[in-house]
Tab-separated table of C-alpha atoms and ligand atoms in Angstrom:
chain	number	residue	atom	x	y	z
B	1	MET	CA	103.358	98.355	110.115
B	2	LYS	CA	106.489	99.607	109.398
B	3	GLU	CA	107.714	102.345	106.923
B	4	ILE	CA	110.880	101.127	105.411
B	5	PHE	CA	111.343	104.058	103.337
B	6	PRO	CA	109.650	107.007	103.131
B	7	GLY	CA	106.030	106.482	101.760
B	8	VAL	CA	107.000	102.333	101.405
B	9	PHE	CA	105.344	100.410	104.209
B	10	SER	CA	105.717	96.821	105.085
B	11	ILE	CA	102.679	95.638	106.444
B	12	ASN	CA	102.320	92.056	107.779
B	13	ASN	CA	105.995	90.948	105.933
B	14	ARG	CA	103.871	92.674	102.540
B	15	LEU	CA	104.814	96.160	100.491
B	16	ALA	CA	102.392	98.171	100.215
B	17	THR	CA	102.051	102.376	99.476
B	18	GLU	CA	99.277	104.238	100.345
B	19	ASN	CA	96.309	104.353	97.911
B	20	PRO	CA	95.313	107.767	97.185
B	21	PHE	CA	91.974	106.929	95.583
B	22	SER	CA	89.875	104.968	98.453
B	23	GLY	CA	88.324	102.009	97.236
B	24	TYR	CA	90.192	102.035	93.823
B	25	LYS	CA	93.139	99.907	92.310
B	26	PRO	CA	94.068	99.905	89.069
B	27	PHE	CA	95.795	96.550	88.658
B	28	ASP	CA	95.091	93.126	90.763
B	29	GLY	CA	96.047	93.159	94.388
B	30	GLU	CA	94.336	93.935	97.953
B	31	LEU	CA	93.529	97.185	99.473
B	32	LEU	CA	94.034	97.178	102.828
B	33	LYS	CA	92.428	99.459	105.644
B	34	LYS	CA	94.644	100.821	108.469
B	35	GLY	CA	92.701	103.302	110.454
B	36	LYS	CA	91.600	106.018	108.284
B	37	LYS	CA	94.506	105.087	105.894
B	38	GLU	CA	94.096	102.815	102.996
B	39	PHE	CA	97.235	100.777	101.410
B	40	ARG	CA	97.642	99.134	97.954
B	41	MET	CA	99.870	95.716	98.543
B	42	TRP	CA	102.665	96.074	95.906
B	43	ASN	CA	103.652	92.862	94.393
B	44	PRO	CA	107.697	92.429	94.459
B	45	THR	CA	107.370	89.550	91.985
B	46	ARG	CA	105.187	92.051	89.256
B	47	SER	CA	107.874	94.921	89.790
B	48	LYS	CA	111.337	95.021	90.074
B	49	ALA	CA	111.482	98.303	92.263
B	50	GLY	CA	109.391	96.424	94.800
B	51	ALA	CA	111.705	93.315	94.682
B	52	ALA	CA	114.811	95.173	95.337
B	53	ILE	CA	113.079	96.728	98.499
B	54	LYS	CA	112.176	93.117	99.406
B	55	LYS	CA	115.951	92.028	98.845
B	56	GLY	CA	117.306	94.936	101.138
B	57	ILE	CA	118.450	97.637	99.044
B	58	LYS	CA	120.041	100.098	101.156
B	59	GLU	CA	118.923	102.958	99.454
B	60	PHE	CA	115.582	103.960	97.819
B	61	PRO	CA	115.839	107.321	96.530
B	62	ILE	CA	112.123	108.111	95.301
B	63	LYS	CA	110.120	110.109	98.050
B	64	LYS	CA	107.420	112.729	98.155
B	65	ASP	CA	107.845	115.643	95.803
B	66	SER	CA	110.419	113.432	93.321
B	67	LYS	CA	110.213	113.964	89.931
B	68	ILE	CA	111.477	110.814	87.745
B	69	LEU	CA	112.086	110.274	84.397
B	70	TYR	CA	110.904	106.804	84.164
B	71	LEU	CA	112.074	104.344	80.833
B	72	GLY	CA	110.353	101.547	80.028
B	73	ALA	CA	106.969	102.360	81.983
B	74	ALA	CA	104.825	99.673	80.105
B	75	HIS	CA	101.378	99.483	81.417
B	76	GLY	CA	102.256	101.068	84.470
B	77	TYR	CA	102.178	98.678	87.352
B	78	THR	CA	105.430	100.106	89.061
B	79	PRO	CA	104.965	104.037	87.738
B	80	SER	CA	101.443	103.420	89.685
B	81	PHE	CA	103.118	102.737	93.132
B	82	LEU	CA	105.896	105.532	92.557
B	83	SER	CA	103.163	107.948	91.942
B	84	ASN	CA	101.296	107.328	95.570
B	85	ILE	CA	105.013	108.035	96.912
B	86	ILE	CA	105.792	111.082	95.183
B	87	GLY	CA	102.264	112.560	95.686
B	88	LYS	CA	100.990	115.322	94.132
B	89	LYS	CA	103.784	117.704	93.671
B	90	GLY	CA	105.954	114.982	92.634
B	91	VAL	CA	105.979	113.785	88.889
B	92	ILE	CA	106.852	110.887	86.667
B	93	TYR	CA	107.687	111.069	82.846
B	94	ALA	CA	107.003	107.711	82.047
B	95	VAL	CA	108.694	106.501	78.561
B	96	GLU	CA	107.350	103.827	76.753
B	97	PHE	CA	107.423	103.010	72.758
B	98	SER	CA	105.322	100.129	72.452
B	99	GLU	CA	102.110	101.323	71.551
B	100	ARG	CA	99.918	98.679	72.986
B	101	CYS	CA	101.446	99.273	76.662
B	102	PHE	CA	101.021	103.110	75.909
B	103	ASN	CA	97.321	102.674	75.515
B	104	GLU	CA	96.622	101.316	78.578
B	105	LEU	CA	99.188	103.500	80.358
B	106	LEU	CA	97.124	106.276	78.758
B	107	ILE	CA	94.175	104.979	81.043
B	108	LEU	CA	95.695	105.003	84.038
B	109	CYS	CA	97.109	108.789	83.695
B	110	LEU	CA	93.994	109.766	83.523
B	111	LYS	CA	93.634	108.999	87.398
B	112	TYR	CA	97.040	108.877	88.220
B	113	LYS	CA	97.562	112.863	87.022
B	114	ASN	CA	101.364	112.908	88.348
B	115	ILE	CA	102.698	110.631	85.631
B	116	VAL	CA	102.847	112.123	82.311
B	117	PRO	CA	102.625	109.328	79.319
B	118	ILE	CA	105.436	109.977	76.824
B	119	LEU	CA	105.191	107.840	73.188
B	120	ALA	CA	108.899	107.615	72.509
B	121	ASP	CA	112.187	105.168	72.053
B	122	ALA	CA	114.567	106.169	75.251
B	123	ARG	CA	117.245	105.576	72.797
B	124	LYS	CA	115.993	109.264	71.139
B	125	PRO	CA	116.039	111.370	73.986
B	126	GLU	CA	115.936	114.485	71.784
B	127	LEU	CA	111.997	113.426	71.321
B	128	TYR	CA	111.342	114.733	75.159
B	129	TYR	CA	113.794	117.324	75.492
B	130	TRP	CA	111.015	119.395	76.845
B	131	ILE	CA	110.587	117.807	80.169
B	132	GLU	CA	112.340	119.425	83.469
B	133	LYS	CA	115.462	118.290	85.171
B	134	VAL	CA	114.880	115.399	87.385
B	135	ASP	CA	116.225	113.452	91.037
B	136	VAL	CA	115.553	110.183	89.598
B	137	VAL	CA	116.249	108.055	86.437
B	138	TYR	CA	114.432	104.858	86.488
B	139	VAL	CA	115.266	102.763	83.926
B	140	ASP	CA	113.780	98.898	83.043
B	141	ILE	CA	113.800	98.508	79.353
B	142	ALA	CA	115.171	95.204	78.916
B	143	GLN	CA	117.641	95.932	76.107
B	144	PRO	CA	121.560	94.854	75.139
B	145	ASP	CA	122.355	98.566	75.014
B	146	GLU	CA	120.382	99.338	78.373
B	147	THR	CA	123.093	101.154	80.188
B	148	GLU	CA	123.921	103.265	76.945
B	149	ILE	CA	120.547	104.548	77.202
B	150	ALA	CA	120.358	105.215	80.996
B	151	VAL	CA	123.619	106.808	80.771
B	152	ARG	CA	122.392	109.003	77.884
B	153	ASN	CA	119.761	109.952	79.588
B	154	CYS	CA	121.330	110.391	82.824
B	155	LYS	CA	123.619	113.059	81.228
B	156	GLU	CA	120.551	114.634	79.561
B	157	PHE	CA	118.386	115.183	82.142
B	158	LEU	CA	119.567	114.298	85.469
B	159	LYS	CA	119.607	117.244	88.155
B	160	PRO	CA	123.644	117.024	89.754
B	161	ASN	CA	124.389	114.852	92.450
B	162	SER	CA	120.919	112.533	92.023
B	163	TYR	CA	120.350	109.134	91.209
B	164	LEU	CA	119.848	106.337	88.502
B	165	MET	CA	117.987	103.290	89.756
B	166	MET	CA	118.018	100.670	86.846
B	167	ALA	CA	116.878	97.118	86.885
B	168	ILE	CA	119.298	94.607	84.238
B	169	LYS	CA	117.734	91.679	82.714
B	170	SER	CA	120.829	89.361	82.048
B	171	ARG	CA	119.112	87.414	79.277
B	172	SER	CA	118.376	90.803	77.325
B	173	ILE	CA	122.105	91.629	77.280
B	174	ASP	CA	123.665	88.405	76.168
B	175	VAL	CA	122.459	84.961	76.922
B	176	THR	CA	125.844	83.559	76.382
B	177	LYS	CA	127.270	85.156	79.706
B	178	SER	CA	126.629	84.410	83.375
B	179	PRO	CA	124.380	86.830	84.859
B	180	LYS	CA	126.989	87.221	87.198
B	181	GLU	CA	129.626	88.209	84.706
B	182	ILE	CA	127.221	90.611	82.909
B	183	TYR	CA	126.170	92.286	86.433
B	184	LYS	CA	129.777	92.610	86.638
B	185	ASN	CA	129.998	94.351	83.094
B	186	GLU	CA	127.299	96.997	83.509
B	187	ILE	CA	128.295	98.435	86.731
B	188	LYS	CA	131.801	98.705	85.236
B	189	LYS	CA	130.152	100.547	82.098
B	190	LEU	CA	128.483	102.931	84.743
B	191	LYS	CA	131.622	103.435	86.996
B	192	ASN	CA	133.941	104.315	83.678
B	193	SER	CA	130.634	106.594	82.850
B	194	GLY	CA	131.382	108.889	86.292
B	195	PHE	CA	128.560	107.199	88.695
B	196	LYS	CA	129.176	106.005	92.231
B	197	ILE	CA	127.528	102.914	92.627
B	198	ILE	CA	125.601	103.137	95.949
B	199	ASP	CA	124.120	99.623	96.279
B	200	TRP	CA	122.816	96.505	93.843
B	201	LYS	CA	121.437	93.689	94.303
B	202	THR	CA	120.545	90.393	92.343
B	203	LEU	CA	116.667	90.051	92.567
B	204	ASP	CA	116.155	85.866	92.542
B	205	PRO	CA	113.962	84.258	92.981
B	206	LEU	CA	111.572	87.722	92.733
B	207	GLU	CA	112.864	88.202	89.365
B	208	LYS	CA	115.054	85.424	87.962
B	209	ALA	CA	118.244	86.607	86.339
B	210	HIS	CA	117.877	90.300	87.304
B	211	ALA	CA	119.795	92.837	89.250
B	212	PHE	CA	118.768	96.214	90.534
B	213	ILE	CA	121.312	99.004	90.924
B	214	VAL	CA	121.301	102.500	92.552
B	215	ALA	CA	124.068	104.754	91.331
B	216	LYS	CA	124.296	108.487	91.727
B	217	LEU	CA	126.108	110.797	89.224
S	301	LIG	C1	109.971	95.327	82.203
S	301	LIG	S1	109.152	96.183	80.944
S	301	LIG	C2	108.905	97.334	82.059
S	301	LIG	C3	107.842	97.052	83.222
S	301	LIG	C4	107.790	98.231	84.334
S	301	LIG	N1	108.695	99.002	84.221
S	301	LIG	C5	106.788	97.881	85.445
S	301	LIG	O1	107.791	97.591	86.354
S	301	LIG	O2	105.365	98.021	85.621
S	301	LIG	C6	109.780	96.633	79.910
S	301	LIG	C7	109.305	97.679	78.721
S	301	LIG	O3	110.346	98.924	78.277
S	301	LIG	C8	110.005	99.161	76.924
S	301	LIG	N2	110.938	99.476	75.972
S	301	LIG	C9	111.902	98.589	75.752
S	301	LIG	N3	113.035	99.001	75.114
S	301	LIG	C10	112.527	100.814	75.069
S	301	LIG	C11	112.897	101.450	74.391
S	301	LIG	N4	113.971	102.023	73.728
S	301	LIG	N5	112.065	102.838	74.817
S	301	LIG	C12	111.169	103.074	75.138
S	301	LIG	N6	110.352	101.809	76.224
S	301	LIG	C13	110.986	100.406	75.927
S	301	LIG	C14	108.942	97.756	76.478
S	301	LIG	O4	108.190	97.838	75.524
S	301	LIG	C15	108.342	96.969	77.880
S	301	LIG	O5	107.287	97.976	78.095
């Protein structure tokens, strides 16, 4: 077993986080005992953060006590692993605008108490103006204007010298352009908005025609 990033483990070449709820798993997947600790396997084909780690992203800025604004939480698969990494003193403000997904997210949050569910459109950060400043804005919303939404939320909620983590689904941005062209263009937009790109990776074949960016503002 190897700790790749704080709180992120590789066990027999599979990603995992420590499970705070012994014997309990909120989604399909395996639990594995190692001594007194239990680990929950993290499937990188279901999670772009997991895929980015598998593809060798050089920085993963989420760690114990991190405060995160998460845009596009869906039913909470990736948030549930990030919740394990940040622990009880960390917090994830999890924004989702689909009521169907949000209802499933609510159930997860009954157990994962460091995830705060917010039913809102990430295009309207004024709807969650009350959240505190965060260490990381995590964006996975598959929208054509995703980068603009990410920049706006970072300018509103990110602490100085802090991180944006963003998954890009090229087909959601423009089906007529090549993924490579799209990634280049979105990275350029981030640079023009004052971000420093720390690293980025394409996620194929784990997530087809997706990329993952870690940037700093
Ligand atoms: C690819 S899924 C996210 C998967 C999730 N991040 C995970 O890894 O478990 C994208 C989610 O973003 C949500 N979404 C898209 N546009 C949004 C917006 N403008 N505001 C809030 N949520 C949005 C969708 O409803 C969908 O649930």
